[in-house]
Amino acid sequence: MNSVQIEDKNFELFLENDQINKRTRLIGIQLNVDYEDRCPIIIGVLNGSFVFMADLLKEIEISCEIAFIRVSSYKDTESTGIIKEAFGLPDNLHNRDIILVEDIVDTGLTLKYILEKVRLQAPASVKVCSLLLKPDALLAPVPELEYIGFEIPNEFVVGYGLDYNGLGRNLKDIYSAVN
C-alpha cells in the first residue's frame, strides 16, 4: 500500500518494512558486539516499541533480560509534555547494563523522564536504542541515544508500532501524514 487513511488523516508510504528489517539487523549486530560477555536488561517503552523490539530481539544473540515500561505523553499527533506513567521500571537495575528501546524520539521529554527514573537505581550503564529520531523536534541532546534506526523529518508517522489515536500500530510499513 502506498497510502492509508486512519480516522480523519491520510498517510503515505515513508519507510518500507524491508528497509526497517535491514536497519534492525544492523543494530542487532552492533548490540551483539557492544554487549559481548555482558547480560543487559533490554527495556521496551510501550506501547510503540513492541514491534521494533520484537524484531530487534530476534537479531540479538547475547544473553539478555527483557522488561517493559509504559509511559505516555501524546494526545492526537502532539506531545503534551506531561508524562503519564502507566506502569514502571523493574527494581533490579542497580549495577546492570540497561538498553532502553524506543519506537521514536521526538521532543525527548519522555525519554528524559525515563532516564531520570533509571538513574535513580544506579545502573552500570544506560544506552538508548530508537527506531526513529526527529532531530528537528529534539528539545535537548540525549547523550545516551547510541543506536538510531533512521533520522526523519519532524512529521507525524504511523505504522510498525506507531499509532494515531491507538490505530495503525499493526501496519508493517511506516507512513507519514499528508497535510
PDB file of C-alpha atoms in Angstrom:
ATOM      1  CA  MET A   1       0.000   0.000   0.000  1.00  0.00           C
ATOM      2  CA  ASN A   2       1.287   3.419  -0.931  1.00  0.00           C
ATOM      3  CA  SER A   3      -1.231   5.260   1.226  1.00  0.00           C
ATOM      4  CA  VAL A   4      -3.619   4.618   4.103  1.00  0.00           C
ATOM      5  CA  GLN A   5      -6.359   6.530   5.870  1.00  0.00           C
ATOM      6  CA  ILE A   6      -6.715   6.354   9.640  1.00  0.00           C
ATOM      7  CA  GLU A   7      -9.702   8.190  11.056  1.00  0.00           C
ATOM      8  CA  ASP A   8      -9.509  11.739   9.630  1.00  0.00           C
ATOM      9  CA  LYS A   9      -5.876  11.609   8.444  1.00  0.00           C
ATOM     10  CA  ASN A  10      -4.249  10.424   5.240  1.00  0.00           C
ATOM     11  CA  PHE A  11      -0.778   8.899   5.289  1.00  0.00           C
ATOM     12  CA  GLU A  12       1.630   7.993   2.505  1.00  0.00           C
ATOM     13  CA  LEU A  13       4.341   5.333   2.478  1.00  0.00           C
ATOM     14  CA  PHE A  14       7.510   6.570   4.176  1.00  0.00           C
ATOM     15  CA  LEU A  15       9.664   3.539   5.140  1.00  0.00           C
ATOM     16  CA  GLU A  16       9.131   0.058   3.763  1.00  0.00           C
ATOM     17  CA  ASN A  17       9.353  -2.980   6.005  1.00  0.00           C
ATOM     18  CA  ASP A  18      12.404  -4.292   4.099  1.00  0.00           C
ATOM     19  CA  GLN A  19      14.349  -1.107   4.923  1.00  0.00           C
ATOM     20  CA  ILE A  20      13.292  -1.346   8.560  1.00  0.00           C
ATOM     21  CA  ASN A  21      14.339  -5.020   8.767  1.00  0.00           C
ATOM     22  CA  LYS A  22      17.780  -4.341   7.257  1.00  0.00           C
ATOM     23  CA  ARG A  23      18.456  -1.487   9.672  1.00  0.00           C
ATOM     24  CA  THR A  24      17.156  -3.531  12.625  1.00  0.00           C
ATOM     25  CA  ARG A  25      19.511  -6.378  11.674  1.00  0.00           C
ATOM     26  CA  LEU A  26      22.490  -3.966  11.668  1.00  0.00           C
ATOM     27  CA  ILE A  27      21.545  -2.547  15.077  1.00  0.00           C
ATOM     28  CA  GLY A  28      21.238  -6.112  16.436  1.00  0.00           C
ATOM     29  CA  ILE A  29      24.721  -6.961  15.149  1.00  0.00           C
ATOM     30  CA  GLN A  30      26.129  -3.823  16.814  1.00  0.00           C
ATOM     31  CA  LEU A  31      24.436  -4.697  20.125  1.00  0.00           C
ATOM     32  CA  ASN A  32      25.898  -8.223  19.946  1.00  0.00           C
ATOM     33  CA  VAL A  33      29.368  -6.696  19.571  1.00  0.00           C
ATOM     34  CA  ASP A  34      28.950  -3.920  22.148  1.00  0.00           C
ATOM     35  CA  TYR A  35      27.465  -6.191  24.824  1.00  0.00           C
ATOM     36  CA  GLU A  36      29.506  -9.333  24.230  1.00  0.00           C
ATOM     37  CA  ASP A  37      30.173 -11.110  27.552  1.00  0.00           C
ATOM     38  CA  ARG A  38      27.575  -8.909  29.304  1.00  0.00           C
ATOM     39  CA  CYS A  39      23.918  -9.502  30.119  1.00  0.00           C
ATOM     40  CA  PRO A  40      21.978  -6.260  29.618  1.00  0.00           C
ATOM     41  CA  ILE A  41      18.387  -5.643  30.617  1.00  0.00           C
ATOM     42  CA  ILE A  42      16.576  -4.518  27.487  1.00  0.00           C
ATOM     43  CA  ILE A  43      13.602  -2.356  28.437  1.00  0.00           C
ATOM     44  CA  GLY A  44      10.954  -1.633  25.839  1.00  0.00           C
ATOM     45  CA  VAL A  45       8.940   1.560  26.109  1.00  0.00           C
ATOM     46  CA  LEU A  46       5.326   0.574  25.448  1.00  0.00           C
ATOM     47  CA  ASN A  47       3.183   0.685  23.517  1.00  0.00           C
ATOM     48  CA  GLY A  48       5.056   1.919  20.466  1.00  0.00           C
ATOM     49  CA  SER A  49       8.308  -0.046  20.734  1.00  0.00           C
ATOM     50  CA  PHE A  50       6.819  -3.552  20.865  1.00  0.00           C
ATOM     51  CA  VAL A  51       7.051  -4.338  17.124  1.00  0.00           C
ATOM     52  CA  PHE A  52      10.580  -2.935  16.746  1.00  0.00           C
ATOM     53  CA  MET A  53      11.739  -4.566  19.986  1.00  0.00           C
ATOM     54  CA  ALA A  54      10.360  -7.974  18.955  1.00  0.00           C
ATOM     55  CA  ASP A  55      12.208  -7.815  15.633  1.00  0.00           C
ATOM     56  CA  LEU A  56      15.368  -6.459  17.296  1.00  0.00           C
ATOM     57  CA  LEU A  57      15.405  -9.278  19.865  1.00  0.00           C
ATOM     58  CA  LYS A  58      15.385 -11.829  17.020  1.00  0.00           C
ATOM     59  CA  GLU A  59      18.747 -10.345  15.935  1.00  0.00           C
ATOM     60  CA  ILE A  60      20.325 -10.340  19.413  1.00  0.00           C
ATOM     61  CA  GLU A  61      22.372 -13.428  20.288  1.00  0.00           C
ATOM     62  CA  ILE A  62      23.886 -12.309  23.587  1.00  0.00           C
ATOM     63  CA  SER A  63      22.341 -13.179  26.949  1.00  0.00           C
ATOM     64  CA  CYS A  64      19.837 -10.554  27.990  1.00  0.00           C
ATOM     65  CA  GLU A  65      16.803  -9.934  30.157  1.00  0.00           C
ATOM     66  CA  ILE A  66      13.630  -8.278  28.900  1.00  0.00           C
ATOM     67  CA  ALA A  67      11.374  -5.784  30.664  1.00  0.00           C
ATOM     68  CA  PHE A  68       8.894  -3.056  29.773  1.00  0.00           C
ATOM     69  CA  ILE A  69       7.835   0.375  30.944  1.00  0.00           C
ATOM     70  CA  ARG A  70       4.723   2.137  29.766  1.00  0.00           C
ATOM     71  CA  VAL A  71       4.598   5.906  29.568  1.00  0.00           C
ATOM     72  CA  SER A  72       2.579   8.316  27.502  1.00  0.00           C
ATOM     73  CA  SER A  73       2.777  11.989  26.576  1.00  0.00           C
ATOM     74  CA  TYR A  74       0.733  12.094  23.357  1.00  0.00           C
ATOM     75  CA  LYS A  75      -2.717  13.381  22.536  1.00  0.00           C
ATOM     76  CA  ASP A  76      -3.701  13.092  18.861  1.00  0.00           C
ATOM     77  CA  THR A  77      -0.483  13.979  16.953  1.00  0.00           C
ATOM     78  CA  GLU A  78       1.200  16.269  19.504  1.00  0.00           C
ATOM     79  CA  SER A  79       3.313  15.543  22.549  1.00  0.00           C
ATOM     80  CA  THR A  80       1.670  17.130  25.575  1.00  0.00           C
ATOM     81  CA  GLY A  81       4.910  17.295  27.545  1.00  0.00           C
ATOM     82  CA  ILE A  82       3.048  15.802  30.516  1.00  0.00           C
ATOM     83  CA  ILE A  83       4.275  12.280  31.257  1.00  0.00           C
ATOM     84  CA  LYS A  84       1.758   9.736  32.480  1.00  0.00           C
ATOM     85  CA  GLU A  85       3.491   6.609  33.777  1.00  0.00           C
ATOM     86  CA  ALA A  86       1.125   3.673  33.426  1.00  0.00           C
ATOM     87  CA  PHE A  87       3.488   1.055  34.804  1.00  0.00           C
ATOM     88  CA  GLY A  88       7.052   1.462  35.825  1.00  0.00           C
ATOM     89  CA  LEU A  89      10.548   0.169  35.683  1.00  0.00           C
ATOM     90  CA  PRO A  90      11.813  -3.072  37.163  1.00  0.00           C
ATOM     91  CA  ASP A  91      13.517  -2.502  40.515  1.00  0.00           C
ATOM     92  CA  ASN A  92      16.655  -4.577  39.860  1.00  0.00           C
ATOM     93  CA  LEU A  93      18.649  -2.142  37.682  1.00  0.00           C
ATOM     94  CA  HIS A  94      21.464  -1.426  40.166  1.00  0.00           C
ATOM     95  CA  ASN A  95      24.895  -2.061  38.597  1.00  0.00           C
ATOM     96  CA  ARG A  96      23.321  -3.520  35.428  1.00  0.00           C
ATOM     97  CA  ASP A  97      23.726  -2.538  31.782  1.00  0.00           C
ATOM     98  CA  ILE A  98      20.445  -1.052  30.567  1.00  0.00           C
ATOM     99  CA  ILE A  99      19.278  -0.651  26.968  1.00  0.00           C
ATOM    100  CA  LEU A 100      16.072   1.353  26.579  1.00  0.00           C
ATOM    101  CA  VAL A 101      14.227   0.592  23.326  1.00  0.00           C
ATOM    102  CA  GLU A 102      12.022   3.344  21.893  1.00  0.00           C
ATOM    103  CA  ASP A 103       9.950   3.487  18.726  1.00  0.00           C
ATOM    104  CA  ILE A 104      10.588   7.204  18.221  1.00  0.00           C
ATOM    105  CA  VAL A 105      12.385  10.077  19.923  1.00  0.00           C
ATOM    106  CA  ASP A 106      10.985  13.461  19.023  1.00  0.00           C
ATOM    107  CA  THR A 107      10.997  16.108  21.796  1.00  0.00           C
ATOM    108  CA  GLY A 108      12.974  13.778  24.074  1.00  0.00           C
ATOM    109  CA  LEU A 109      10.845  14.736  27.108  1.00  0.00           C
ATOM    110  CA  THR A 110       9.500  11.216  27.682  1.00  0.00           C
ATOM    111  CA  LEU A 111      12.999   9.786  27.330  1.00  0.00           C
ATOM    112  CA  LYS A 112      14.429  12.364  29.744  1.00  0.00           C
ATOM    113  CA  TYR A 113      11.789  11.340  32.293  1.00  0.00           C
ATOM    114  CA  ILE A 114      12.576   7.621  31.865  1.00  0.00           C
ATOM    115  CA  LEU A 115      16.350   8.185  32.059  1.00  0.00           C
ATOM    116  CA  GLU A 116      15.948  10.114  35.318  1.00  0.00           C
ATOM    117  CA  LYS A 117      13.969   7.198  36.780  1.00  0.00           C
ATOM    118  CA  VAL A 118      16.565   4.661  35.569  1.00  0.00           C
ATOM    119  CA  ARG A 119      19.493   6.656  37.002  1.00  0.00           C
ATOM    120  CA  LEU A 120      17.891   6.611  40.470  1.00  0.00           C
ATOM    121  CA  GLN A 121      18.763   2.883  40.597  1.00  0.00           C
ATOM    122  CA  ALA A 122      22.459   3.472  39.757  1.00  0.00           C
ATOM    123  CA  PRO A 123      22.866   1.166  36.747  1.00  0.00           C
ATOM    124  CA  ALA A 124      26.340   0.320  35.415  1.00  0.00           C
ATOM    125  CA  SER A 125      25.438   1.850  32.038  1.00  0.00           C
ATOM    126  CA  VAL A 126      22.418   3.176  30.150  1.00  0.00           C
ATOM    127  CA  LYS A 127      22.049   3.398  26.369  1.00  0.00           C
ATOM    128  CA  VAL A 128      19.023   4.153  24.228  1.00  0.00           C
ATOM    129  CA  CYS A 129      18.082   2.396  21.011  1.00  0.00           C
ATOM    130  CA  SER A 130      15.378   4.102  18.944  1.00  0.00           C
ATOM    131  CA  LEU A 131      13.993   3.083  15.584  1.00  0.00           C
ATOM    132  CA  LEU A 132      13.280   6.719  14.676  1.00  0.00           C
ATOM    133  CA  LEU A 133      14.729  10.082  15.680  1.00  0.00           C
ATOM    134  CA  LYS A 134      13.326  13.509  14.777  1.00  0.00           C
ATOM    135  CA  PRO A 135      16.413  15.705  15.294  1.00  0.00           C
ATOM    136  CA  ASP A 136      14.488  18.913  14.460  1.00  0.00           C
ATOM    137  CA  ALA A 137      11.965  18.240  17.253  1.00  0.00           C
ATOM    138  CA  LEU A 138      14.543  17.396  19.939  1.00  0.00           C
ATOM    139  CA  LEU A 139      14.423  19.941  22.768  1.00  0.00           C
ATOM    140  CA  ALA A 140      17.706  18.858  24.402  1.00  0.00           C
ATOM    141  CA  PRO A 141      20.521  16.485  23.459  1.00  0.00           C
ATOM    142  CA  VAL A 142      20.243  12.885  24.654  1.00  0.00           C
ATOM    143  CA  PRO A 143      23.830  11.604  25.087  1.00  0.00           C
ATOM    144  CA  GLU A 144      22.562   8.071  25.873  1.00  0.00           C
ATOM    145  CA  LEU A 145      20.956   7.816  22.403  1.00  0.00           C
ATOM    146  CA  GLU A 146      23.520   5.427  20.929  1.00  0.00           C
ATOM    147  CA  TYR A 147      21.569   3.338  18.409  1.00  0.00           C
ATOM    148  CA  ILE A 148      19.325   5.038  15.845  1.00  0.00           C
ATOM    149  CA  GLY A 149      17.495   3.310  13.025  1.00  0.00           C
ATOM    150  CA  PHE A 150      16.517   6.347  10.965  1.00  0.00           C
ATOM    151  CA  GLU A 151      16.625  10.123  11.359  1.00  0.00           C
ATOM    152  CA  ILE A 152      13.406  11.541   9.970  1.00  0.00           C
ATOM    153  CA  PRO A 153      11.890  14.996   9.416  1.00  0.00           C
ATOM    154  CA  ASN A 154       9.555  16.452  12.034  1.00  0.00           C
ATOM    155  CA  GLU A 155       6.450  14.822  10.540  1.00  0.00           C
ATOM    156  CA  PHE A 156       3.823  12.626  12.154  1.00  0.00           C
ATOM    157  CA  VAL A 157       4.333   8.939  11.329  1.00  0.00           C
ATOM    158  CA  VAL A 158       2.276   5.803  11.891  1.00  0.00           C
ATOM    159  CA  GLY A 159       2.744   2.057  11.464  1.00  0.00           C
ATOM    160  CA  TYR A 160       5.208  -0.578  12.694  1.00  0.00           C
ATOM    161  CA  GLY A 161       4.116   0.017  16.287  1.00  0.00           C
ATOM    162  CA  LEU A 162       3.493   3.753  15.962  1.00  0.00           C
ATOM    163  CA  ASP A 163      -0.127   4.864  16.242  1.00  0.00           C
ATOM    164  CA  TYR A 164      -2.601   7.622  15.593  1.00  0.00           C
ATOM    165  CA  ASN A 165      -5.191   7.653  18.392  1.00  0.00           C
ATOM    166  CA  GLY A 166      -4.433   3.986  19.100  1.00  0.00           C
ATOM    167  CA  LEU A 167      -4.805   2.892  15.468  1.00  0.00           C
ATOM    168  CA  GLY A 168      -2.289   1.858  12.805  1.00  0.00           C
ATOM    169  CA  ARG A 169       0.263   0.058  15.006  1.00  0.00           C
ATOM    170  CA  ASN A 170      -0.319  -3.140  13.023  1.00  0.00           C
ATOM    171  CA  LEU A 171       0.830  -1.698   9.668  1.00  0.00           C
ATOM    172  CA  LYS A 172       4.053  -3.400   8.569  1.00  0.00           C
ATOM    173  CA  ASP A 173       5.447  -0.263   6.925  1.00  0.00           C
ATOM    174  CA  ILE A 174       5.773   3.287   8.285  1.00  0.00           C
ATOM    175  CA  TYR A 175       3.598   6.027   6.809  1.00  0.00           C
ATOM    176  CA  SER A 176       3.915   9.809   7.035  1.00  0.00           C
ATOM    177  CA  ALA A 177       0.942  12.155   7.484  1.00  0.00           C
ATOM    178  CA  VAL A 178      -0.160  14.085   4.400  1.00  0.00           C
ATOM    179  CA  ASN A 179      -1.126  17.676   5.181  1.00  0.00           C
TER     180      ASN A 179
END
